[in-house]
């Protein structure tokens, strides 16, 4: 898919920052999904509930859906309609677990808890490396993060969703 174009370089950076934030919120949520009302609560906490700096909240979500960073699922029953938000294929590939870790580490800065990386790896379903007394993992090469990818190049199902469901 071609790169998204929002206009100026500044607007593109702002759009990618918002995409990374929203993808991170969804990916770090239970079962890798966020109910619609909860996502709108996050927008309110970030003062993005009406206007995002790039247009309305609804226009931002529509753009992110079009660019495949996120998608929404709608389940209708006789009485109710449930809307959930999930990370899309482009969000998994372009932002991925390393982008989410980078955002969280940047937000925490120097006040990050000592076990933040371990907690993030666990939340994202990544393999947690054992660290020895010297502060390294005993190996010379840094492990590469592996994404679930099917033969056609599309991201596969989340590794964490089945594990999170089994914990409940």
mmCIF file with all atom_site columns, C-alpha atoms in Angstrom:
data_model
loop_
_atom_site.group_PDB
_atom_site.id
_atom_site.type_symbol
_atom_site.label_atom_id
_atom_site.label_alt_id
_atom_site.label_comp_id
_atom_site.label_asym_id
_atom_site.label_entity_id
_atom_site.label_seq_id
_atom_site.pdbx_PDB_ins_code
_atom_site.Cartn_x
_atom_site.Cartn_y
_atom_site.Cartn_z
_atom_site.occupancy
_atom_site.B_iso_or_equiv
_atom_site.pdbx_formal_charge
_atom_site.auth_seq_id
_atom_site.auth_comp_id
_atom_site.auth_asym_id
_atom_site.auth_atom_id
_atom_site.pdbx_PDB_model_num
ATOM 1   C CA . UNK A 1 1   ? 0.000   0.000   0.000  1.00 0.00 ? 1   UNK A CA 1
ATOM 2   C CA . UNK A 1 2   ? 1.379   3.451   -0.799 1.00 0.00 ? 2   UNK A CA 1
ATOM 3   C CA . UNK A 1 3   ? 2.473   5.773   1.975  1.00 0.00 ? 3   UNK A CA 1
ATOM 4   C CA . UNK A 1 4   ? -0.291  7.883   3.440  1.00 0.00 ? 4   UNK A CA 1
ATOM 5   C CA . UNK A 1 5   ? -0.209  11.520  2.443  1.00 0.00 ? 5   UNK A CA 1
ATOM 6   C CA . UNK A 1 6   ? -1.783  14.014  4.774  1.00 0.00 ? 6   UNK A CA 1
ATOM 7   C CA . UNK A 1 7   ? -0.314  17.150  3.207  1.00 0.00 ? 7   UNK A CA 1
ATOM 8   C CA . UNK A 1 8   ? 2.662   18.674  4.913  1.00 0.00 ? 8   UNK A CA 1
ATOM 9   C CA . UNK A 1 9   ? 5.500   16.803  6.572  1.00 0.00 ? 9   UNK A CA 1
ATOM 10  C CA . UNK A 1 10  ? 4.305   18.136  9.941  1.00 0.00 ? 10  UNK A CA 1
ATOM 11  C CA . UNK A 1 11  ? 0.774   16.794  9.399  1.00 0.00 ? 11  UNK A CA 1
ATOM 12  C CA . UNK A 1 12  ? 2.157   13.416  8.303  1.00 0.00 ? 12  UNK A CA 1
ATOM 13  C CA . UNK A 1 13  ? 4.245   13.201  11.500 1.00 0.00 ? 13  UNK A CA 1
ATOM 14  C CA . UNK A 1 14  ? 1.192   14.147  13.595 1.00 0.00 ? 14  UNK A CA 1
ATOM 15  C CA . UNK A 1 15  ? -0.922  11.510  11.805 1.00 0.00 ? 15  UNK A CA 1
ATOM 16  C CA . UNK A 1 16  ? 1.688   8.794   12.396 1.00 0.00 ? 16  UNK A CA 1
ATOM 17  C CA . UNK A 1 17  ? 1.940   9.812   16.057 1.00 0.00 ? 17  UNK A CA 1
ATOM 18  C CA . UNK A 1 18  ? -1.811  9.481   16.472 1.00 0.00 ? 18  UNK A CA 1
ATOM 19  C CA . UNK A 1 19  ? -1.810  6.158   14.593 1.00 0.00 ? 19  UNK A CA 1
ATOM 20  C CA . UNK A 1 20  ? 0.951   4.824   16.828 1.00 0.00 ? 20  UNK A CA 1
ATOM 21  C CA . UNK A 1 21  ? -0.883  5.956   19.957 1.00 0.00 ? 21  UNK A CA 1
ATOM 22  C CA . UNK A 1 22  ? -4.204  4.412   18.935 1.00 0.00 ? 22  UNK A CA 1
ATOM 23  C CA . UNK A 1 23  ? -2.617  1.173   17.702 1.00 0.00 ? 23  UNK A CA 1
ATOM 24  C CA . UNK A 1 24  ? -0.708  0.950   21.004 1.00 0.00 ? 24  UNK A CA 1
ATOM 25  C CA . UNK A 1 25  ? -3.865  1.444   23.069 1.00 0.00 ? 25  UNK A CA 1
ATOM 26  C CA . UNK A 1 26  ? -5.627  -1.315  21.153 1.00 0.00 ? 26  UNK A CA 1
ATOM 27  C CA . UNK A 1 27  ? -2.666  -3.723  21.135 1.00 0.00 ? 27  UNK A CA 1
ATOM 28  C CA . UNK A 1 28  ? -2.117  -3.354  24.889 1.00 0.00 ? 28  UNK A CA 1
ATOM 29  C CA . UNK A 1 29  ? -5.801  -3.924  25.692 1.00 0.00 ? 29  UNK A CA 1
ATOM 30  C CA . UNK A 1 30  ? -7.219  -7.313  26.745 1.00 0.00 ? 30  UNK A CA 1
ATOM 31  C CA . UNK A 1 31  ? -7.749  -9.596  23.749 1.00 0.00 ? 31  UNK A CA 1
ATOM 32  C CA . UNK A 1 32  ? -6.162  -6.960  21.483 1.00 0.00 ? 32  UNK A CA 1
ATOM 33  C CA . UNK A 1 33  ? -9.509  -5.205  21.162 1.00 0.00 ? 33  UNK A CA 1
ATOM 34  C CA . UNK A 1 34  ? -11.099 -2.031  22.522 1.00 0.00 ? 34  UNK A CA 1
ATOM 35  C CA . UNK A 1 35  ? -14.858 -1.451  22.725 1.00 0.00 ? 35  UNK A CA 1
ATOM 36  C CA . UNK A 1 36  ? -16.048 1.690   20.915 1.00 0.00 ? 36  UNK A CA 1
ATOM 37  C CA . UNK A 1 37  ? -17.093 3.495   24.102 1.00 0.00 ? 37  UNK A CA 1
ATOM 38  C CA . UNK A 1 38  ? -13.707 2.802   25.695 1.00 0.00 ? 38  UNK A CA 1
ATOM 39  C CA . UNK A 1 39  ? -11.823 4.130   22.647 1.00 0.00 ? 39  UNK A CA 1
ATOM 40  C CA . UNK A 1 40  ? -13.847 7.337   22.843 1.00 0.00 ? 40  UNK A CA 1
ATOM 41  C CA . UNK A 1 41  ? -12.968 7.593   26.561 1.00 0.00 ? 41  UNK A CA 1
ATOM 42  C CA . UNK A 1 42  ? -9.287  7.412   25.586 1.00 0.00 ? 42  UNK A CA 1
ATOM 43  C CA . UNK A 1 43  ? -9.859  10.172  23.027 1.00 0.00 ? 43  UNK A CA 1
ATOM 44  C CA . UNK A 1 44  ? -11.406 12.325  25.774 1.00 0.00 ? 44  UNK A CA 1
ATOM 45  C CA . UNK A 1 45  ? -8.443  11.710  28.093 1.00 0.00 ? 45  UNK A CA 1
ATOM 46  C CA . UNK A 1 46  ? -6.116  12.782  25.277 1.00 0.00 ? 46  UNK A CA 1
ATOM 47  C CA . UNK A 1 47  ? -8.312  15.846  24.475 1.00 0.00 ? 47  UNK A CA 1
ATOM 48  C CA . UNK A 1 48  ? -8.972  14.411  21.026 1.00 0.00 ? 48  UNK A CA 1
ATOM 49  C CA . UNK A 1 49  ? -12.692 13.778  21.479 1.00 0.00 ? 49  UNK A CA 1
ATOM 50  C CA . UNK A 1 50  ? -13.830 16.524  19.094 1.00 0.00 ? 50  UNK A CA 1
ATOM 51  C CA . UNK A 1 51  ? -10.859 17.665  17.055 1.00 0.00 ? 51  UNK A CA 1
ATOM 52  C CA . UNK A 1 52  ? -7.511  15.943  16.560 1.00 0.00 ? 52  UNK A CA 1
ATOM 53  C CA . UNK A 1 53  ? -5.526  18.721  14.954 1.00 0.00 ? 53  UNK A CA 1
ATOM 54  C CA . UNK A 1 54  ? -5.990  16.897  11.642 1.00 0.00 ? 54  UNK A CA 1
ATOM 55  C CA . UNK A 1 55  ? -9.778  17.080  11.558 1.00 0.00 ? 55  UNK A CA 1
ATOM 56  C CA . UNK A 1 56  ? -12.529 15.484  13.573 1.00 0.00 ? 56  UNK A CA 1
ATOM 57  C CA . UNK A 1 57  ? -12.089 12.285  15.554 1.00 0.00 ? 57  UNK A CA 1
ATOM 58  C CA . UNK A 1 58  ? -14.431 10.472  13.183 1.00 0.00 ? 58  UNK A CA 1
ATOM 59  C CA . UNK A 1 59  ? -12.439 11.664  10.159 1.00 0.00 ? 59  UNK A CA 1
ATOM 60  C CA . UNK A 1 60  ? -9.218  10.419  11.792 1.00 0.00 ? 60  UNK A CA 1
ATOM 61  C CA . UNK A 1 61  ? -10.748 7.003   12.500 1.00 0.00 ? 61  UNK A CA 1
ATOM 62  C CA . UNK A 1 62  ? -12.097 6.791   8.948  1.00 0.00 ? 62  UNK A CA 1
ATOM 63  C CA . UNK A 1 63  ? -8.636  7.616   7.564  1.00 0.00 ? 63  UNK A CA 1
ATOM 64  C CA . UNK A 1 64  ? -6.980  5.016   9.804  1.00 0.00 ? 64  UNK A CA 1
ATOM 65  C CA . UNK A 1 65  ? -9.511  2.402   8.650  1.00 0.00 ? 65  UNK A CA 1
ATOM 66  C CA . UNK A 1 66  ? -8.901  3.332   5.009  1.00 0.00 ? 66  UNK A CA 1
ATOM 67  C CA . UNK A 1 67  ? -5.123  3.087   5.540  1.00 0.00 ? 67  UNK A CA 1
ATOM 68  C CA . UNK A 1 68  ? -5.655  -0.271  7.327  1.00 0.00 ? 68  UNK A CA 1
ATOM 69  C CA . UNK A 1 69  ? -3.995  0.736   10.608 1.00 0.00 ? 69  UNK A CA 1
ATOM 70  C CA . UNK A 1 70  ? -7.134  -0.272  12.492 1.00 0.00 ? 70  UNK A CA 1
ATOM 71  C CA . UNK A 1 71  ? -10.493 -1.823  11.750 1.00 0.00 ? 71  UNK A CA 1
ATOM 72  C CA . UNK A 1 72  ? -13.775 -2.114  13.538 1.00 0.00 ? 72  UNK A CA 1
ATOM 73  C CA . UNK A 1 73  ? -15.997 -5.106  14.001 1.00 0.00 ? 73  UNK A CA 1
ATOM 74  C CA . UNK A 1 74  ? -19.732 -4.764  14.490 1.00 0.00 ? 74  UNK A CA 1
ATOM 75  C CA . UNK A 1 75  ? -21.732 -7.532  16.128 1.00 0.00 ? 75  UNK A CA 1
ATOM 76  C CA . UNK A 1 76  ? -25.479 -7.150  16.011 1.00 0.00 ? 76  UNK A CA 1
ATOM 77  C CA . UNK A 1 77  ? -27.882 -9.033  18.200 1.00 0.00 ? 77  UNK A CA 1
ATOM 78  C CA . UNK A 1 78  ? -31.632 -8.701  18.415 1.00 0.00 ? 78  UNK A CA 1
ATOM 79  C CA . UNK A 1 79  ? -31.329 -6.096  21.189 1.00 0.00 ? 79  UNK A CA 1
ATOM 80  C CA . UNK A 1 80  ? -27.897 -4.591  20.867 1.00 0.00 ? 80  UNK A CA 1
ATOM 81  C CA . UNK A 1 81  ? -25.005 -3.633  18.622 1.00 0.00 ? 81  UNK A CA 1
ATOM 82  C CA . UNK A 1 82  ? -21.409 -4.045  19.792 1.00 0.00 ? 82  UNK A CA 1
ATOM 83  C CA . UNK A 1 83  ? -18.560 -2.194  18.092 1.00 0.00 ? 83  UNK A CA 1
ATOM 84  C CA . UNK A 1 84  ? -14.964 -3.206  18.803 1.00 0.00 ? 84  UNK A CA 1
ATOM 85  C CA . UNK A 1 85  ? -11.707 -1.801  17.429 1.00 0.00 ? 85  UNK A CA 1
ATOM 86  C CA . UNK A 1 86  ? -8.700  -3.946  16.467 1.00 0.00 ? 86  UNK A CA 1
ATOM 87  C CA . UNK A 1 87  ? -5.252  -3.387  15.009 1.00 0.00 ? 87  UNK A CA 1
ATOM 88  C CA . UNK A 1 88  ? -5.263  -3.728  11.230 1.00 0.00 ? 88  UNK A CA 1
ATOM 89  C CA . UNK A 1 89  ? -2.640  -5.419  9.075  1.00 0.00 ? 89  UNK A CA 1
ATOM 90  C CA . UNK A 1 90  ? -0.746  -2.231  8.312  1.00 0.00 ? 90  UNK A CA 1
ATOM 91  C CA . UNK A 1 91  ? -0.687  -1.298  12.011 1.00 0.00 ? 91  UNK A CA 1
ATOM 92  C CA . UNK A 1 92  ? 0.809   -4.701  12.855 1.00 0.00 ? 92  UNK A CA 1
ATOM 93  C CA . UNK A 1 93  ? 3.482   -4.447  10.182 1.00 0.00 ? 93  UNK A CA 1
ATOM 94  C CA . UNK A 1 94  ? 4.435   -0.754  10.150 1.00 0.00 ? 94  UNK A CA 1
ATOM 95  C CA . UNK A 1 95  ? 4.088   -0.001  13.866 1.00 0.00 ? 95  UNK A CA 1
ATOM 96  C CA . UNK A 1 96  ? 4.345   -3.469  15.367 1.00 0.00 ? 96  UNK A CA 1
ATOM 97  C CA . UNK A 1 97  ? 5.532   -4.430  18.810 1.00 0.00 ? 97  UNK A CA 1
ATOM 98  C CA . UNK A 1 98  ? 8.790   -2.459  18.558 1.00 0.00 ? 98  UNK A CA 1
ATOM 99  C CA . UNK A 1 99  ? 6.917   0.742   17.730 1.00 0.00 ? 99  UNK A CA 1
ATOM 100 C CA . UNK A 1 100 ? 4.578   0.179   20.662 1.00 0.00 ? 100 UNK A CA 1
ATOM 101 C CA . UNK A 1 101 ? 7.513   -0.455  22.988 1.00 0.00 ? 101 UNK A CA 1
ATOM 102 C CA . UNK A 1 102 ? 9.217   2.694   21.720 1.00 0.00 ? 102 UNK A CA 1
ATOM 103 C CA . UNK A 1 103 ? 6.124   4.807   22.368 1.00 0.00 ? 103 UNK A CA 1
ATOM 104 C CA . UNK A 1 104 ? 5.631   3.437   25.892 1.00 0.00 ? 104 UNK A CA 1
ATOM 105 C CA . UNK A 1 105 ? 9.326   3.895   26.742 1.00 0.00 ? 105 UNK A CA 1
ATOM 106 C CA . UNK A 1 106 ? 9.219   7.464   25.421 1.00 0.00 ? 106 UNK A CA 1
ATOM 107 C CA . UNK A 1 107 ? 6.113   8.274   27.491 1.00 0.00 ? 107 UNK A CA 1
ATOM 108 C CA . UNK A 1 108 ? 7.622   6.872   30.688 1.00 0.00 ? 108 UNK A CA 1
ATOM 109 C CA . UNK A 1 109 ? 11.061  8.355   30.049 1.00 0.00 ? 109 UNK A CA 1
ATOM 110 C CA . UNK A 1 110 ? 13.411  8.136   33.010 1.00 0.00 ? 110 UNK A CA 1
ATOM 111 C CA . UNK A 1 111 ? 10.545  7.381   35.416 1.00 0.00 ? 111 UNK A CA 1
ATOM 112 C CA . UNK A 1 112 ? 9.960   3.962   33.847 1.00 0.00 ? 112 UNK A CA 1
ATOM 113 C CA . UNK A 1 113 ? 9.719   1.034   36.262 1.00 0.00 ? 113 UNK A CA 1
ATOM 114 C CA . UNK A 1 114 ? 12.677  -1.353  36.108 1.00 0.00 ? 114 UNK A CA 1
ATOM 115 C CA . UNK A 1 115 ? 10.524  -4.191  34.813 1.00 0.00 ? 115 UNK A CA 1
ATOM 116 C CA . UNK A 1 116 ? 8.754   -2.131  32.123 1.00 0.00 ? 116 UNK A CA 1
ATOM 117 C CA . UNK A 1 117 ? 10.324  -3.992  29.182 1.00 0.00 ? 117 UNK A CA 1
ATOM 118 C CA . UNK A 1 118 ? 9.438   -7.345  30.718 1.00 0.00 ? 118 UNK A CA 1
ATOM 119 C CA . UNK A 1 119 ? 5.859   -6.226  31.344 1.00 0.00 ? 119 UNK A CA 1
ATOM 120 C CA . UNK A 1 120 ? 5.531   -4.842  27.811 1.00 0.00 ? 120 UNK A CA 1
ATOM 121 C CA . UNK A 1 121 ? 6.872   -8.050  26.271 1.00 0.00 ? 121 UNK A CA 1
ATOM 122 C CA . UNK A 1 122 ? 4.382   -10.057 28.296 1.00 0.00 ? 122 UNK A CA 1
ATOM 123 C CA . UNK A 1 123 ? 1.486   -7.760  27.332 1.00 0.00 ? 123 UNK A CA 1
ATOM 124 C CA . UNK A 1 124 ? 2.420   -7.915  23.662 1.00 0.00 ? 124 UNK A CA 1
ATOM 125 C CA . UNK A 1 125 ? 2.864   -11.702 23.684 1.00 0.00 ? 125 UNK A CA 1
ATOM 126 C CA . UNK A 1 126 ? 6.562   -11.521 22.916 1.00 0.00 ? 126 UNK A CA 1
ATOM 127 C CA . UNK A 1 127 ? 9.079   -14.017 24.247 1.00 0.00 ? 127 UNK A CA 1
ATOM 128 C CA . UNK A 1 128 ? 10.542  -12.663 27.479 1.00 0.00 ? 128 UNK A CA 1
ATOM 129 C CA . UNK A 1 129 ? 14.319  -13.027 27.565 1.00 0.00 ? 129 UNK A CA 1
ATOM 130 C CA . UNK A 1 130 ? 16.032  -13.984 30.812 1.00 0.00 ? 130 UNK A CA 1
ATOM 131 C CA . UNK A 1 131 ? 18.552  -11.390 31.953 1.00 0.00 ? 131 UNK A CA 1
ATOM 132 C CA . UNK A 1 132 ? 21.597  -12.537 33.929 1.00 0.00 ? 132 UNK A CA 1
ATOM 133 C CA . UNK A 1 133 ? 23.429  -10.694 36.724 1.00 0.00 ? 133 UNK A CA 1
ATOM 134 C CA . UNK A 1 134 ? 25.505  -8.682  34.230 1.00 0.00 ? 134 UNK A CA 1
ATOM 135 C CA . UNK A 1 135 ? 22.356  -7.123  32.791 1.00 0.00 ? 135 UNK A CA 1
ATOM 136 C CA . UNK A 1 136 ? 22.523  -8.880  29.431 1.00 0.00 ? 136 UNK A CA 1
ATOM 137 C CA . UNK A 1 137 ? 20.705  -11.844 28.013 1.00 0.00 ? 137 UNK A CA 1
ATOM 138 C CA . UNK A 1 138 ? 23.810  -13.983 27.632 1.00 0.00 ? 138 UNK A CA 1
ATOM 139 C CA . UNK A 1 139 ? 23.722  -13.895 23.822 1.00 0.00 ? 139 UNK A CA 1
ATOM 140 C CA . UNK A 1 140 ? 25.848  -11.788 21.536 1.00 0.00 ? 140 UNK A CA 1
ATOM 141 C CA . UNK A 1 141 ? 23.162  -10.995 19.006 1.00 0.00 ? 141 UNK A CA 1
ATOM 142 C CA . UNK A 1 142 ? 19.946  -9.165  19.772 1.00 0.00 ? 142 UNK A CA 1
ATOM 143 C CA . UNK A 1 143 ? 16.865  -11.257 19.084 1.00 0.00 ? 143 UNK A CA 1
ATOM 144 C CA . UNK A 1 144 ? 14.707  -10.029 16.259 1.00 0.00 ? 144 UNK A CA 1
ATOM 145 C CA . UNK A 1 145 ? 11.006  -9.662  16.894 1.00 0.00 ? 145 UNK A CA 1
ATOM 146 C CA . UNK A 1 146 ? 9.038   -12.103 14.780 1.00 0.00 ? 146 UNK A CA 1
ATOM 147 C CA . UNK A 1 147 ? 5.632   -11.129 13.485 1.00 0.00 ? 147 UNK A CA 1
ATOM 148 C CA . UNK A 1 148 ? 2.960   -13.674 12.584 1.00 0.00 ? 148 UNK A CA 1
ATOM 149 C CA . UNK A 1 149 ? 2.820   -13.553 8.800  1.00 0.00 ? 149 UNK A CA 1
ATOM 150 C CA . UNK A 1 150 ? 0.901   -15.882 6.546  1.00 0.00 ? 150 UNK A CA 1
ATOM 151 C CA . UNK A 1 151 ? 2.179   -17.010 3.169  1.00 0.00 ? 151 UNK A CA 1
ATOM 152 C CA . UNK A 1 152 ? 0.393   -14.166 1.380  1.00 0.00 ? 152 UNK A CA 1
ATOM 153 C CA . UNK A 1 153 ? 2.163   -11.537 3.515  1.00 0.00 ? 153 UNK A CA 1
ATOM 154 C CA . UNK A 1 154 ? -0.851  -10.604 5.631  1.00 0.00 ? 154 UNK A CA 1
ATOM 155 C CA . UNK A 1 155 ? -0.359  -10.555 9.398  1.00 0.00 ? 155 UNK A CA 1
ATOM 156 C CA . UNK A 1 156 ? -1.760  -13.652 11.008 1.00 0.00 ? 156 UNK A CA 1
ATOM 157 C CA . UNK A 1 157 ? -3.856  -13.918 14.134 1.00 0.00 ? 157 UNK A CA 1
ATOM 158 C CA . UNK A 1 158 ? -2.542  -12.386 17.303 1.00 0.00 ? 158 UNK A CA 1
ATOM 159 C CA . UNK A 1 159 ? -0.527  -14.711 19.471 1.00 0.00 ? 159 UNK A CA 1
ATOM 160 C CA . UNK A 1 160 ? -1.828  -13.041 22.611 1.00 0.00 ? 160 UNK A CA 1
ATOM 161 C CA . UNK A 1 161 ? -5.563  -13.226 22.037 1.00 0.00 ? 161 UNK A CA 1
ATOM 162 C CA . UNK A 1 162 ? -5.915  -16.970 22.633 1.00 0.00 ? 162 UNK A CA 1
ATOM 163 C CA . UNK A 1 163 ? -3.586  -16.846 25.614 1.00 0.00 ? 163 UNK A CA 1
ATOM 164 C CA . UNK A 1 164 ? -5.430  -13.901 27.152 1.00 0.00 ? 164 UNK A CA 1
ATOM 165 C CA . UNK A 1 165 ? -8.749  -15.625 26.690 1.00 0.00 ? 165 UNK A CA 1
ATOM 166 C CA . UNK A 1 166 ? -7.473  -18.763 28.396 1.00 0.00 ? 166 UNK A CA 1
ATOM 167 C CA . UNK A 1 167 ? -6.445  -16.742 31.458 1.00 0.00 ? 167 UNK A CA 1
ATOM 168 C CA . UNK A 1 168 ? -9.996  -15.593 32.040 1.00 0.00 ? 168 UNK A CA 1
#
